[in-house]
């Protein structure tokens, strides 16, 4: 299989995707520094993942893989969702986004939420594949843990003994995360259609 070039400019996502893909036997190339970032102008994860992957496949002539992820909180009607990166403002930090989430959730007893990752794979010839991965859990009352990134300190997945994603090791997160699930589905789909993306 040809190597995949990663569309993400987020170093945490790069690390997670490279770890999971290499364990699945897929080689990755980091996003070339000279390639401009694509504005996420769509209002769905699928739309934004495809935007990012198409742009990179066109510029690099490699098979490109892009992920778009959102945190969907039941009590907030699915917010922040596709706008998770900008929840507390255009250039909000992870800590500011987490603070806003905890403030909005202060009066809610229903803490259910899920992460959803959509991954788009696009070849320079125009072949496209879209897969998803979901992780269910709860929003905690306060941040816990120092690993991971983004909303990890306030998200306790089901089946993690009450720990947040930020209290898991990198390999524990990569065993169960929304992103890892999407990447495993991607690898399974490619294994079923071995001639695609070769
Ligand atoms: P790229 O578009 O460059 O890939 P990004 O940081 O914009 O990077 P996303 O749009 O996929 O990434 O994610 C939106 C936000 O969701 C991100 O800024 C984090 O705050 C949060 N997020 C994504 N994946 C996460 C994860 O695995 N754990 C915790 N928070 C996550």
mmCIF file with all atom_site columns, C-alpha atoms and ligand atoms in Angstrom:
data_model
loop_
_atom_site.group_PDB
_atom_site.id
_atom_site.type_symbol
_atom_site.label_atom_id
_atom_site.label_alt_id
_atom_site.label_comp_id
_atom_site.label_asym_id
_atom_site.label_entity_id
_atom_site.label_seq_id
_atom_site.pdbx_PDB_ins_code
_atom_site.Cartn_x
_atom_site.Cartn_y
_atom_site.Cartn_z
_atom_site.occupancy
_atom_site.B_iso_or_equiv
_atom_site.pdbx_formal_charge
_atom_site.auth_seq_id
_atom_site.auth_comp_id
_atom_site.auth_asym_id
_atom_site.auth_atom_id
_atom_site.pdbx_PDB_model_num
ATOM   1   C CA  . UNK A 1 1   ? 0.000   0.000  0.000  1.00 0.00 ? 1   UNK A CA  1
ATOM   2   C CA  . UNK A 1 2   ? 1.181   3.532  -0.755 1.00 0.00 ? 2   UNK A CA  1
ATOM   3   C CA  . UNK A 1 3   ? 1.980   5.664  2.312  1.00 0.00 ? 3   UNK A CA  1
ATOM   4   C CA  . UNK A 1 4   ? -0.676  8.137  3.491  1.00 0.00 ? 4   UNK A CA  1
ATOM   5   C CA  . UNK A 1 5   ? 0.093   11.813 3.995  1.00 0.00 ? 5   UNK A CA  1
ATOM   6   C CA  . UNK A 1 6   ? -1.560  13.201 7.150  1.00 0.00 ? 6   UNK A CA  1
ATOM   7   C CA  . UNK A 1 7   ? -3.641  16.348 6.702  1.00 0.00 ? 7   UNK A CA  1
ATOM   8   C CA  . UNK A 1 8   ? -3.699  17.383 10.328 1.00 0.00 ? 8   UNK A CA  1
ATOM   9   C CA  . UNK A 1 9   ? -1.674  20.342 11.571 1.00 0.00 ? 9   UNK A CA  1
ATOM   10  C CA  . UNK A 1 10  ? -2.389  19.280 15.169 1.00 0.00 ? 10  UNK A CA  1
ATOM   11  C CA  . UNK A 1 11  ? 0.704   17.532 16.646 1.00 0.00 ? 11  UNK A CA  1
ATOM   12  C CA  . UNK A 1 12  ? -1.392  15.524 19.160 1.00 0.00 ? 12  UNK A CA  1
ATOM   13  C CA  . UNK A 1 13  ? -3.574  14.168 16.368 1.00 0.00 ? 13  UNK A CA  1
ATOM   14  C CA  . UNK A 1 14  ? -0.494  13.459 14.216 1.00 0.00 ? 14  UNK A CA  1
ATOM   15  C CA  . UNK A 1 15  ? 1.039   11.402 17.015 1.00 0.00 ? 15  UNK A CA  1
ATOM   16  C CA  . UNK A 1 16  ? -2.150  9.403  17.640 1.00 0.00 ? 16  UNK A CA  1
ATOM   17  C CA  . UNK A 1 17  ? -2.814  8.762  13.957 1.00 0.00 ? 17  UNK A CA  1
ATOM   18  C CA  . UNK A 1 18  ? 0.787   7.758  13.201 1.00 0.00 ? 18  UNK A CA  1
ATOM   19  C CA  . UNK A 1 19  ? 0.822   5.348  16.178 1.00 0.00 ? 19  UNK A CA  1
ATOM   20  C CA  . UNK A 1 20  ? -2.435  3.622  15.222 1.00 0.00 ? 20  UNK A CA  1
ATOM   21  C CA  . UNK A 1 21  ? -1.756  3.517  11.467 1.00 0.00 ? 21  UNK A CA  1
ATOM   22  C CA  . UNK A 1 22  ? 1.774   2.164  11.852 1.00 0.00 ? 22  UNK A CA  1
ATOM   23  C CA  . UNK A 1 23  ? 0.433   -0.571 14.171 1.00 0.00 ? 23  UNK A CA  1
ATOM   24  C CA  . UNK A 1 24  ? -1.950  -1.438 11.326 1.00 0.00 ? 24  UNK A CA  1
ATOM   25  C CA  . UNK A 1 25  ? 0.979   -1.663 8.898  1.00 0.00 ? 25  UNK A CA  1
ATOM   26  C CA  . UNK A 1 26  ? 0.314   1.624  7.094  1.00 0.00 ? 26  UNK A CA  1
ATOM   27  C CA  . UNK A 1 27  ? 3.218   4.062  6.592  1.00 0.00 ? 27  UNK A CA  1
ATOM   28  C CA  . UNK A 1 28  ? 2.533   7.758  7.064  1.00 0.00 ? 28  UNK A CA  1
ATOM   29  C CA  . UNK A 1 29  ? 4.118   10.967 5.848  1.00 0.00 ? 29  UNK A CA  1
ATOM   30  C CA  . UNK A 1 30  ? 3.790   14.097 7.990  1.00 0.00 ? 30  UNK A CA  1
ATOM   31  C CA  . UNK A 1 31  ? 1.959   17.077 6.545  1.00 0.00 ? 31  UNK A CA  1
ATOM   32  C CA  . UNK A 1 32  ? 4.532   19.069 4.505  1.00 0.00 ? 32  UNK A CA  1
ATOM   33  C CA  . UNK A 1 33  ? 5.268   22.374 6.254  1.00 0.00 ? 33  UNK A CA  1
ATOM   34  C CA  . UNK A 1 34  ? 4.864   24.439 3.055  1.00 0.00 ? 34  UNK A CA  1
ATOM   35  C CA  . UNK A 1 35  ? 1.258   23.347 2.454  1.00 0.00 ? 35  UNK A CA  1
ATOM   36  C CA  . UNK A 1 36  ? -1.320  25.892 3.635  1.00 0.00 ? 36  UNK A CA  1
ATOM   37  C CA  . UNK A 1 37  ? -4.011  24.838 6.106  1.00 0.00 ? 37  UNK A CA  1
ATOM   38  C CA  . UNK A 1 38  ? -7.527  24.557 4.753  1.00 0.00 ? 38  UNK A CA  1
ATOM   39  C CA  . UNK A 1 39  ? -10.308 26.586 6.414  1.00 0.00 ? 39  UNK A CA  1
ATOM   40  C CA  . UNK A 1 40  ? -12.952 24.282 7.898  1.00 0.00 ? 40  UNK A CA  1
ATOM   41  C CA  . UNK A 1 41  ? -15.907 25.973 6.215  1.00 0.00 ? 41  UNK A CA  1
ATOM   42  C CA  . UNK A 1 42  ? -18.363 23.064 6.149  1.00 0.00 ? 42  UNK A CA  1
ATOM   43  C CA  . UNK A 1 43  ? -20.910 22.491 8.907  1.00 0.00 ? 43  UNK A CA  1
ATOM   44  C CA  . UNK A 1 44  ? -20.425 18.724 9.123  1.00 0.00 ? 44  UNK A CA  1
ATOM   45  C CA  . UNK A 1 45  ? -17.445 16.611 10.193 1.00 0.00 ? 45  UNK A CA  1
ATOM   46  C CA  . UNK A 1 46  ? -17.704 14.685 6.890  1.00 0.00 ? 46  UNK A CA  1
ATOM   47  C CA  . UNK A 1 47  ? -17.610 17.900 4.870  1.00 0.00 ? 47  UNK A CA  1
ATOM   48  C CA  . UNK A 1 48  ? -14.566 19.254 6.675  1.00 0.00 ? 48  UNK A CA  1
ATOM   49  C CA  . UNK A 1 49  ? -12.644 15.946 6.591  1.00 0.00 ? 49  UNK A CA  1
ATOM   50  C CA  . UNK A 1 50  ? -13.216 15.707 2.836  1.00 0.00 ? 50  UNK A CA  1
ATOM   51  C CA  . UNK A 1 51  ? -12.190 19.356 2.309  1.00 0.00 ? 51  UNK A CA  1
ATOM   52  C CA  . UNK A 1 52  ? -8.890  18.778 4.113  1.00 0.00 ? 52  UNK A CA  1
ATOM   53  C CA  . UNK A 1 53  ? -8.091  15.439 2.435  1.00 0.00 ? 53  UNK A CA  1
ATOM   54  C CA  . UNK A 1 54  ? -8.995  16.587 -1.097 1.00 0.00 ? 54  UNK A CA  1
ATOM   55  C CA  . UNK A 1 55  ? -6.856  19.703 -0.830 1.00 0.00 ? 55  UNK A CA  1
ATOM   56  C CA  . UNK A 1 56  ? -3.830  17.784 0.427  1.00 0.00 ? 56  UNK A CA  1
ATOM   57  C CA  . UNK A 1 57  ? -4.143  14.962 -2.148 1.00 0.00 ? 57  UNK A CA  1
ATOM   58  C CA  . UNK A 1 58  ? -4.273  17.559 -4.914 1.00 0.00 ? 58  UNK A CA  1
ATOM   59  C CA  . UNK A 1 59  ? -1.190  19.442 -3.702 1.00 0.00 ? 59  UNK A CA  1
ATOM   60  C CA  . UNK A 1 60  ? 1.014   16.501 -2.666 1.00 0.00 ? 60  UNK A CA  1
ATOM   61  C CA  . UNK A 1 61  ? -0.142  13.827 -5.197 1.00 0.00 ? 61  UNK A CA  1
ATOM   62  C CA  . UNK A 1 62  ? -0.161  11.349 -2.297 1.00 0.00 ? 62  UNK A CA  1
ATOM   63  C CA  . UNK A 1 63  ? -3.118  9.489  -0.808 1.00 0.00 ? 63  UNK A CA  1
ATOM   64  C CA  . UNK A 1 64  ? -4.253  11.903 1.932  1.00 0.00 ? 64  UNK A CA  1
ATOM   65  C CA  . UNK A 1 65  ? -5.956  11.078 5.222  1.00 0.00 ? 65  UNK A CA  1
ATOM   66  C CA  . UNK A 1 66  ? -7.837  13.769 7.178  1.00 0.00 ? 66  UNK A CA  1
ATOM   67  C CA  . UNK A 1 67  ? -9.777  13.545 10.420 1.00 0.00 ? 67  UNK A CA  1
ATOM   68  C CA  . UNK A 1 68  ? -12.377 15.939 11.753 1.00 0.00 ? 68  UNK A CA  1
ATOM   69  C CA  . UNK A 1 69  ? -13.564 15.409 15.296 1.00 0.00 ? 69  UNK A CA  1
ATOM   70  C CA  . UNK A 1 70  ? -16.228 16.899 17.537 1.00 0.00 ? 70  UNK A CA  1
ATOM   71  C CA  . UNK A 1 71  ? -17.460 16.488 21.099 1.00 0.00 ? 71  UNK A CA  1
ATOM   72  C CA  . UNK A 1 72  ? -21.257 16.180 21.173 1.00 0.00 ? 72  UNK A CA  1
ATOM   73  C CA  . UNK A 1 73  ? -22.869 16.816 24.569 1.00 0.00 ? 73  UNK A CA  1
ATOM   74  C CA  . UNK A 1 74  ? -26.451 15.564 25.002 1.00 0.00 ? 74  UNK A CA  1
ATOM   75  C CA  . UNK A 1 75  ? -27.573 18.227 27.515 1.00 0.00 ? 75  UNK A CA  1
ATOM   76  C CA  . UNK A 1 76  ? -26.293 20.971 25.170 1.00 0.00 ? 76  UNK A CA  1
ATOM   77  C CA  . UNK A 1 77  ? -28.218 19.672 22.176 1.00 0.00 ? 77  UNK A CA  1
ATOM   78  C CA  . UNK A 1 78  ? -25.025 18.269 20.623 1.00 0.00 ? 78  UNK A CA  1
ATOM   79  C CA  . UNK A 1 79  ? -22.838 21.347 21.104 1.00 0.00 ? 79  UNK A CA  1
ATOM   80  C CA  . UNK A 1 80  ? -19.937 22.083 20.706 1.00 0.00 ? 80  UNK A CA  1
ATOM   81  C CA  . UNK A 1 81  ? -20.000 19.418 17.946 1.00 0.00 ? 81  UNK A CA  1
ATOM   82  C CA  . UNK A 1 82  ? -18.421 20.488 14.694 1.00 0.00 ? 82  UNK A CA  1
ATOM   83  C CA  . UNK A 1 83  ? -17.351 23.761 16.360 1.00 0.00 ? 83  UNK A CA  1
ATOM   84  C CA  . UNK A 1 84  ? -15.372 22.070 19.164 1.00 0.00 ? 84  UNK A CA  1
ATOM   85  C CA  . UNK A 1 85  ? -12.069 23.813 18.311 1.00 0.00 ? 85  UNK A CA  1
ATOM   86  C CA  . UNK A 1 86  ? -13.701 27.277 18.440 1.00 0.00 ? 86  UNK A CA  1
ATOM   87  C CA  . UNK A 1 87  ? -16.187 26.772 21.289 1.00 0.00 ? 87  UNK A CA  1
ATOM   88  C CA  . UNK A 1 88  ? -14.807 29.613 23.469 1.00 0.00 ? 88  UNK A CA  1
ATOM   89  C CA  . UNK A 1 89  ? -13.841 31.831 20.500 1.00 0.00 ? 89  UNK A CA  1
ATOM   90  C CA  . UNK A 1 90  ? -11.864 31.811 17.248 1.00 0.00 ? 90  UNK A CA  1
ATOM   91  C CA  . UNK A 1 91  ? -8.408  31.244 18.756 1.00 0.00 ? 91  UNK A CA  1
ATOM   92  C CA  . UNK A 1 92  ? -9.506  29.684 22.027 1.00 0.00 ? 92  UNK A CA  1
ATOM   93  C CA  . UNK A 1 93  ? -7.030  27.501 23.931 1.00 0.00 ? 93  UNK A CA  1
ATOM   94  C CA  . UNK A 1 94  ? -7.912  23.977 25.045 1.00 0.00 ? 94  UNK A CA  1
ATOM   95  C CA  . UNK A 1 95  ? -8.201  25.261 28.645 1.00 0.00 ? 95  UNK A CA  1
ATOM   96  C CA  . UNK A 1 96  ? -10.622 28.042 27.629 1.00 0.00 ? 96  UNK A CA  1
ATOM   97  C CA  . UNK A 1 97  ? -12.817 25.573 25.731 1.00 0.00 ? 97  UNK A CA  1
ATOM   98  C CA  . UNK A 1 98  ? -12.837 23.219 28.724 1.00 0.00 ? 98  UNK A CA  1
ATOM   99  C CA  . UNK A 1 99  ? -13.739 26.085 31.096 1.00 0.00 ? 99  UNK A CA  1
ATOM   100 C CA  . UNK A 1 100 ? -16.631 27.148 28.910 1.00 0.00 ? 100 UNK A CA  1
ATOM   101 C CA  . UNK A 1 101 ? -17.903 23.585 28.696 1.00 0.00 ? 101 UNK A CA  1
ATOM   102 C CA  . UNK A 1 102 ? -17.780 23.066 32.472 1.00 0.00 ? 102 UNK A CA  1
ATOM   103 C CA  . UNK A 1 103 ? -19.504 26.423 33.041 1.00 0.00 ? 103 UNK A CA  1
ATOM   104 C CA  . UNK A 1 104 ? -22.329 25.573 30.632 1.00 0.00 ? 104 UNK A CA  1
ATOM   105 C CA  . UNK A 1 105 ? -22.675 22.124 32.174 1.00 0.00 ? 105 UNK A CA  1
ATOM   106 C CA  . UNK A 1 106 ? -22.685 23.359 35.793 1.00 0.00 ? 106 UNK A CA  1
ATOM   107 C CA  . UNK A 1 107 ? -26.451 23.031 36.234 1.00 0.00 ? 107 UNK A CA  1
ATOM   108 C CA  . UNK A 1 108 ? -26.945 19.884 34.148 1.00 0.00 ? 108 UNK A CA  1
ATOM   109 C CA  . UNK A 1 109 ? -27.316 16.475 35.795 1.00 0.00 ? 109 UNK A CA  1
ATOM   110 C CA  . UNK A 1 110 ? -27.303 14.660 32.439 1.00 0.00 ? 110 UNK A CA  1
ATOM   111 C CA  . UNK A 1 111 ? -23.552 14.401 31.672 1.00 0.00 ? 111 UNK A CA  1
ATOM   112 C CA  . UNK A 1 112 ? -23.765 12.053 28.642 1.00 0.00 ? 112 UNK A CA  1
ATOM   113 C CA  . UNK A 1 113 ? -21.597 12.948 25.632 1.00 0.00 ? 113 UNK A CA  1
ATOM   114 C CA  . UNK A 1 114 ? -19.684 11.366 22.783 1.00 0.00 ? 114 UNK A CA  1
ATOM   115 C CA  . UNK A 1 115 ? -16.711 12.078 20.606 1.00 0.00 ? 115 UNK A CA  1
ATOM   116 C CA  . UNK A 1 116 ? -17.195 11.452 16.909 1.00 0.00 ? 116 UNK A CA  1
ATOM   117 C CA  . UNK A 1 117 ? -14.303 11.277 14.435 1.00 0.00 ? 117 UNK A CA  1
ATOM   118 C CA  . UNK A 1 118 ? -14.828 11.200 10.699 1.00 0.00 ? 118 UNK A CA  1
ATOM   119 C CA  . UNK A 1 119 ? -11.864 10.204 8.569  1.00 0.00 ? 119 UNK A CA  1
ATOM   120 C CA  . UNK A 1 120 ? -11.648 10.864 4.852  1.00 0.00 ? 120 UNK A CA  1
ATOM   121 C CA  . UNK A 1 121 ? -9.151  9.091  2.619  1.00 0.00 ? 121 UNK A CA  1
ATOM   122 C CA  . UNK A 1 122 ? -8.681  10.679 -0.802 1.00 0.00 ? 122 UNK A CA  1
ATOM   123 C CA  . UNK A 1 123 ? -6.326  9.590  -3.584 1.00 0.00 ? 123 UNK A CA  1
ATOM   124 C CA  . UNK A 1 124 ? -4.831  11.998 -6.127 1.00 0.00 ? 124 UNK A CA  1
ATOM   125 C CA  . UNK A 1 125 ? -6.846  10.073 -8.741 1.00 0.00 ? 125 UNK A CA  1
ATOM   126 C CA  . UNK A 1 126 ? -10.049 11.103 -6.928 1.00 0.00 ? 126 UNK A CA  1
ATOM   127 C CA  . UNK A 1 127 ? -11.030 7.884  -5.138 1.00 0.00 ? 127 UNK A CA  1
ATOM   128 C CA  . UNK A 1 128 ? -12.676 8.739  -1.780 1.00 0.00 ? 128 UNK A CA  1
ATOM   129 C CA  . UNK A 1 129 ? -13.517 6.745  1.346  1.00 0.00 ? 129 UNK A CA  1
ATOM   130 C CA  . UNK A 1 130 ? -15.177 8.093  4.514  1.00 0.00 ? 130 UNK A CA  1
ATOM   131 C CA  . UNK A 1 131 ? -15.371 6.198  7.834  1.00 0.00 ? 131 UNK A CA  1
ATOM   132 C CA  . UNK A 1 132 ? -16.285 7.159  11.398 1.00 0.00 ? 132 UNK A CA  1
ATOM   133 C CA  . UNK A 1 133 ? -15.541 6.210  14.997 1.00 0.00 ? 133 UNK A CA  1
ATOM   134 C CA  . UNK A 1 134 ? -17.557 7.066  18.108 1.00 0.00 ? 134 UNK A CA  1
ATOM   135 C CA  . UNK A 1 135 ? -16.678 6.992  21.815 1.00 0.00 ? 135 UNK A CA  1
ATOM   136 C CA  . UNK A 1 136 ? -19.415 7.357  24.457 1.00 0.00 ? 136 UNK A CA  1
ATOM   137 C CA  . UNK A 1 137 ? -18.890 8.654  27.962 1.00 0.00 ? 137 UNK A CA  1
ATOM   138 C CA  . UNK A 1 138 ? -19.627 11.458 30.412 1.00 0.00 ? 138 UNK A CA  1
ATOM   139 C CA  . UNK A 1 139 ? -18.469 15.002 31.074 1.00 0.00 ? 139 UNK A CA  1
ATOM   140 C CA  . UNK A 1 140 ? -16.794 15.182 34.501 1.00 0.00 ? 140 UNK A CA  1
ATOM   141 C CA  . UNK A 1 141 ? -17.375 17.988 37.045 1.00 0.00 ? 141 UNK A CA  1
ATOM   142 C CA  . UNK A 1 142 ? -13.716 19.079 36.965 1.00 0.00 ? 142 UNK A CA  1
ATOM   143 C CA  . UNK A 1 143 ? -10.646 18.433 34.762 1.00 0.00 ? 143 UNK A CA  1
ATOM   144 C CA  . UNK A 1 144 ? -8.476  15.419 35.684 1.00 0.00 ? 144 UNK A CA  1
ATOM   145 C CA  . UNK A 1 145 ? -5.249  14.082 34.148 1.00 0.00 ? 145 UNK A CA  1
ATOM   146 C CA  . UNK A 1 146 ? -2.343  15.506 32.191 1.00 0.00 ? 146 UNK A CA  1
ATOM   147 C CA  . UNK A 1 147 ? -2.188  13.307 29.080 1.00 0.00 ? 147 UNK A CA  1
ATOM   148 C CA  . UNK A 1 148 ? -3.833  13.776 25.712 1.00 0.00 ? 148 UNK A CA  1
ATOM   149 C CA  . UNK A 1 149 ? -5.232  17.122 24.561 1.00 0.00 ? 149 UNK A CA  1
ATOM   150 C CA  . UNK A 1 150 ? -8.394  19.135 23.971 1.00 0.00 ? 150 UNK A CA  1
ATOM   151 C CA  . UNK A 1 151 ? -11.364 17.955 26.030 1.00 0.00 ? 151 UNK A CA  1
ATOM   152 C CA  . UNK A 1 152 ? -9.586  14.783 27.244 1.00 0.00 ? 152 UNK A CA  1
ATOM   153 C CA  . UNK A 1 153 ? -9.368  15.998 30.910 1.00 0.00 ? 153 UNK A CA  1
ATOM   154 C CA  . UNK A 1 154 ? -13.174 16.331 31.192 1.00 0.00 ? 154 UNK A CA  1
ATOM   155 C CA  . UNK A 1 155 ? -14.295 13.256 29.246 1.00 0.00 ? 155 UNK A CA  1
ATOM   156 C CA  . UNK A 1 156 ? -14.635 9.941  31.100 1.00 0.00 ? 156 UNK A CA  1
ATOM   157 C CA  . UNK A 1 157 ? -15.270 7.163  28.564 1.00 0.00 ? 157 UNK A CA  1
ATOM   158 C CA  . UNK A 1 158 ? -17.588 4.281  29.454 1.00 0.00 ? 158 UNK A CA  1
ATOM   159 C CA  . UNK A 1 159 ? -15.452 1.251  30.384 1.00 0.00 ? 159 UNK A CA  1
ATOM   160 C CA  . UNK A 1 160 ? -12.443 3.227  31.655 1.00 0.00 ? 160 UNK A CA  1
ATOM   161 C CA  . UNK A 1 161 ? -13.236 2.802  35.386 1.00 0.00 ? 161 UNK A CA  1
ATOM   162 C CA  . UNK A 1 162 ? -14.191 6.454  35.789 1.00 0.00 ? 162 UNK A CA  1
ATOM   163 C CA  . UNK A 1 163 ? -10.857 7.761  34.521 1.00 0.00 ? 163 UNK A CA  1
ATOM   164 C CA  . UNK A 1 164 ? -10.794 10.594 32.020 1.00 0.00 ? 164 UNK A CA  1
ATOM   165 C CA  . UNK A 1 165 ? -9.055  10.226 28.648 1.00 0.00 ? 165 UNK A CA  1
ATOM   166 C CA  . UNK A 1 166 ? -6.300  12.466 30.062 1.00 0.00 ? 166 UNK A CA  1
ATOM   167 C CA  . UNK A 1 167 ? -5.723  9.929  32.858 1.00 0.00 ? 167 UNK A CA  1
ATOM   168 C CA  . UNK A 1 168 ? -5.107  7.135  30.324 1.00 0.00 ? 168 UNK A CA  1
ATOM   169 C CA  . UNK A 1 169 ? -1.701  6.430  28.786 1.00 0.00 ? 169 UNK A CA  1
ATOM   170 C CA  . UNK A 1 170 ? -1.261  7.178  25.087 1.00 0.00 ? 170 UNK A CA  1
ATOM   171 C CA  . UNK A 1 171 ? -1.553  3.491  24.250 1.00 0.00 ? 171 UNK A CA  1
ATOM   172 C CA  . UNK A 1 172 ? -4.687  3.071  26.414 1.00 0.00 ? 172 UNK A CA  1
ATOM   173 C CA  . UNK A 1 173 ? -6.317  6.022  24.632 1.00 0.00 ? 173 UNK A CA  1
ATOM   174 C CA  . UNK A 1 174 ? -5.295  4.540  21.274 1.00 0.00 ? 174 UNK A CA  1
ATOM   175 C CA  . UNK A 1 175 ? -6.939  1.230  22.200 1.00 0.00 ? 175 UNK A CA  1
ATOM   176 C CA  . UNK A 1 176 ? -10.390 2.708  22.655 1.00 0.00 ? 176 UNK A CA  1
ATOM   177 C CA  . UNK A 1 177 ? -10.598 6.232  21.243 1.00 0.00 ? 177 UNK A CA  1
ATOM   178 C CA  . UNK A 1 178 ? -13.028 7.543  18.622 1.00 0.00 ? 178 UNK A CA  1
ATOM   179 C CA  . UNK A 1 179 ? -10.029 8.308  16.351 1.00 0.00 ? 179 UNK A CA  1
ATOM   180 C CA  . UNK A 1 180 ? -8.514  4.825  16.755 1.00 0.00 ? 180 UNK A CA  1
ATOM   181 C CA  . UNK A 1 181 ? -11.907 3.206  16.074 1.00 0.00 ? 181 UNK A CA  1
ATOM   182 C CA  . UNK A 1 182 ? -12.260 5.186  12.858 1.00 0.00 ? 182 UNK A CA  1
ATOM   183 C CA  . UNK A 1 183 ? -8.702  4.264  11.813 1.00 0.00 ? 183 UNK A CA  1
ATOM   184 C CA  . UNK A 1 184 ? -9.334  0.572  12.489 1.00 0.00 ? 184 UNK A CA  1
ATOM   185 C CA  . UNK A 1 185 ? -12.518 0.694  10.394 1.00 0.00 ? 185 UNK A CA  1
ATOM   186 C CA  . UNK A 1 186 ? -10.481 2.384  7.674  1.00 0.00 ? 186 UNK A CA  1
ATOM   187 C CA  . UNK A 1 187 ? -7.884  -0.413 7.753  1.00 0.00 ? 187 UNK A CA  1
ATOM   188 C CA  . UNK A 1 188 ? -10.616 -3.112 7.733  1.00 0.00 ? 188 UNK A CA  1
ATOM   189 C CA  . UNK A 1 189 ? -12.339 -1.497 4.770  1.00 0.00 ? 189 UNK A CA  1
ATOM   190 C CA  . UNK A 1 190 ? -9.057  -1.302 2.855  1.00 0.00 ? 190 UNK A CA  1
ATOM   191 C CA  . UNK A 1 191 ? -8.326  -4.952 3.676  1.00 0.00 ? 191 UNK A CA  1
ATOM   192 C CA  . UNK A 1 192 ? -11.708 -5.901 2.158  1.00 0.00 ? 192 UNK A CA  1
ATOM   193 C CA  . UNK A 1 193 ? -10.920 -3.966 -1.021 1.00 0.00 ? 193 UNK A CA  1
ATOM   194 C CA  . UNK A 1 194 ? -7.159  -4.505 -1.374 1.00 0.00 ? 194 UNK A CA  1
ATOM   195 C CA  . UNK A 1 195 ? -6.912  -2.908 -4.796 1.00 0.00 ? 195 UNK A CA  1
ATOM   196 C CA  . UNK A 1 196 ? -8.307  0.454  -3.663 1.00 0.00 ? 196 UNK A CA  1
ATOM   197 C CA  . UNK A 1 197 ? -5.758  3.191  -2.924 1.00 0.00 ? 197 UNK A CA  1
ATOM   198 C CA  . UNK A 1 198 ? -2.829  0.983  -3.986 1.00 0.00 ? 198 UNK A CA  1
HETATM 199 P P1  . LIG B 2 .   ? -6.742  19.808 12.282 1.00 0.00 ? 1   LIG B P1  1
HETATM 200 O O1  . LIG B 2 .   ? -8.006  20.354 11.673 1.00 0.00 ? 1   LIG B O1  1
HETATM 201 O O2  . LIG B 2 .   ? -5.501  20.508 11.884 1.00 0.00 ? 1   LIG B O2  1
HETATM 202 O O3  . LIG B 2 .   ? -6.619  18.317 12.057 1.00 0.00 ? 1   LIG B O3  1
HETATM 203 P P2  . LIG B 2 .   ? -7.929  20.516 14.899 1.00 0.00 ? 1   LIG B P2  1
HETATM 204 O O4  . LIG B 2 .   ? -7.267  20.763 16.205 1.00 0.00 ? 1   LIG B O4  1
HETATM 205 O O5  . LIG B 2 .   ? -8.711  21.635 14.266 1.00 0.00 ? 1   LIG B O5  1
HETATM 206 O O6  . LIG B 2 .   ? -6.807  19.952 13.894 1.00 0.00 ? 1   LIG B O6  1
HETATM 207 P P3  . LIG B 2 .   ? -10.408 18.930 14.922 1.00 0.00 ? 1   LIG B P3  1
HETATM 208 O O7  . LIG B 2 .   ? -11.088 19.977 14.128 1.00 0.00 ? 1   LIG B O7  1
HETATM 209 O O8  . LIG B 2 .   ? -10.527 17.518 14.457 1.00 0.00 ? 1   LIG B O8  1
HETATM 210 O O9  . LIG B 2 .   ? -8.828  19.257 15.078 1.00 0.00 ? 1   LIG B O9  1
HETATM 211 O O10 . LIG B 2 .   ? -10.886 18.919 16.430 1.00 0.00 ? 1   LIG B O10 1
HETATM 212 C C1  . LIG B 2 .   ? -11.615 19.971 16.979 1.00 0.00 ? 1   LIG B C1  1
HETATM 213 C C2  . LIG B 2 .   ? -11.348 20.089 18.447 1.00 0.00 ? 1   LIG B C2  1
HETATM 214 O O11 . LIG B 2 .   ? -11.905 18.960 19.115 1.00 0.00 ? 1   LIG B O11 1
HETATM 215 C C3  . LIG B 2 .   ? -9.871  20.106 18.840 1.00 0.00 ? 1   LIG B C3  1
HETATM 216 O O12 . LIG B 2 .   ? -9.355  21.402 18.785 1.00 0.00 ? 1   LIG B O12 1
HETATM 217 C C4  . LIG B 2 .   ? -9.938  19.586 20.260 1.00 0.00 ? 1   LIG B C4  1
HETATM 218 O O13 . LIG B 2 .   ? -10.281 20.622 21.152 1.00 0.00 ? 1   LIG B O13 1
HETATM 219 C C5  . LIG B 2 .   ? -11.100 18.612 20.194 1.00 0.00 ? 1   LIG B C5  1
HETATM 220 N N1  . LIG B 2 .   ? -10.614 17.221 20.003 1.00 0.00 ? 1   LIG B N1  1
HETATM 221 C C6  . LIG B 2 .   ? -10.398 16.581 18.831 1.00 0.00 ? 1   LIG B C6  1
HETATM 222 N N2  . LIG B 2 .   ? -9.962  15.337 19.057 1.00 0.00 ? 1   LIG B N2  1
HETATM 223 C C7  . LIG B 2 .   ? -9.891  15.192 20.405 1.00 0.00 ? 1   LIG B C7  1
HETATM 224 C C8  . LIG B 2 .   ? -9.496  14.141 21.253 1.00 0.00 ? 1   LIG B C8  1
HETATM 225 O O14 . LIG B 2 .   ? -9.061  12.976 20.791 1.00 0.00 ? 1   LIG B O14 1
HETATM 226 N N3  . LIG B 2 .   ? -9.552  14.350 22.569 1.00 0.00 ? 1   LIG B N3  1
HETATM 227 C C9  . LIG B 2 .   ? -9.975  15.523 23.080 1.00 0.00 ? 1   LIG B C9  1
HETATM 228 N N4  . LIG B 2 .   ? -10.344 16.573 22.349 1.00 0.00 ? 1   LIG B N4  1
HETATM 229 C C10 . LIG B 2 .   ? -10.317 16.399 21.008 1.00 0.00 ? 1   LIG B C10 1
#
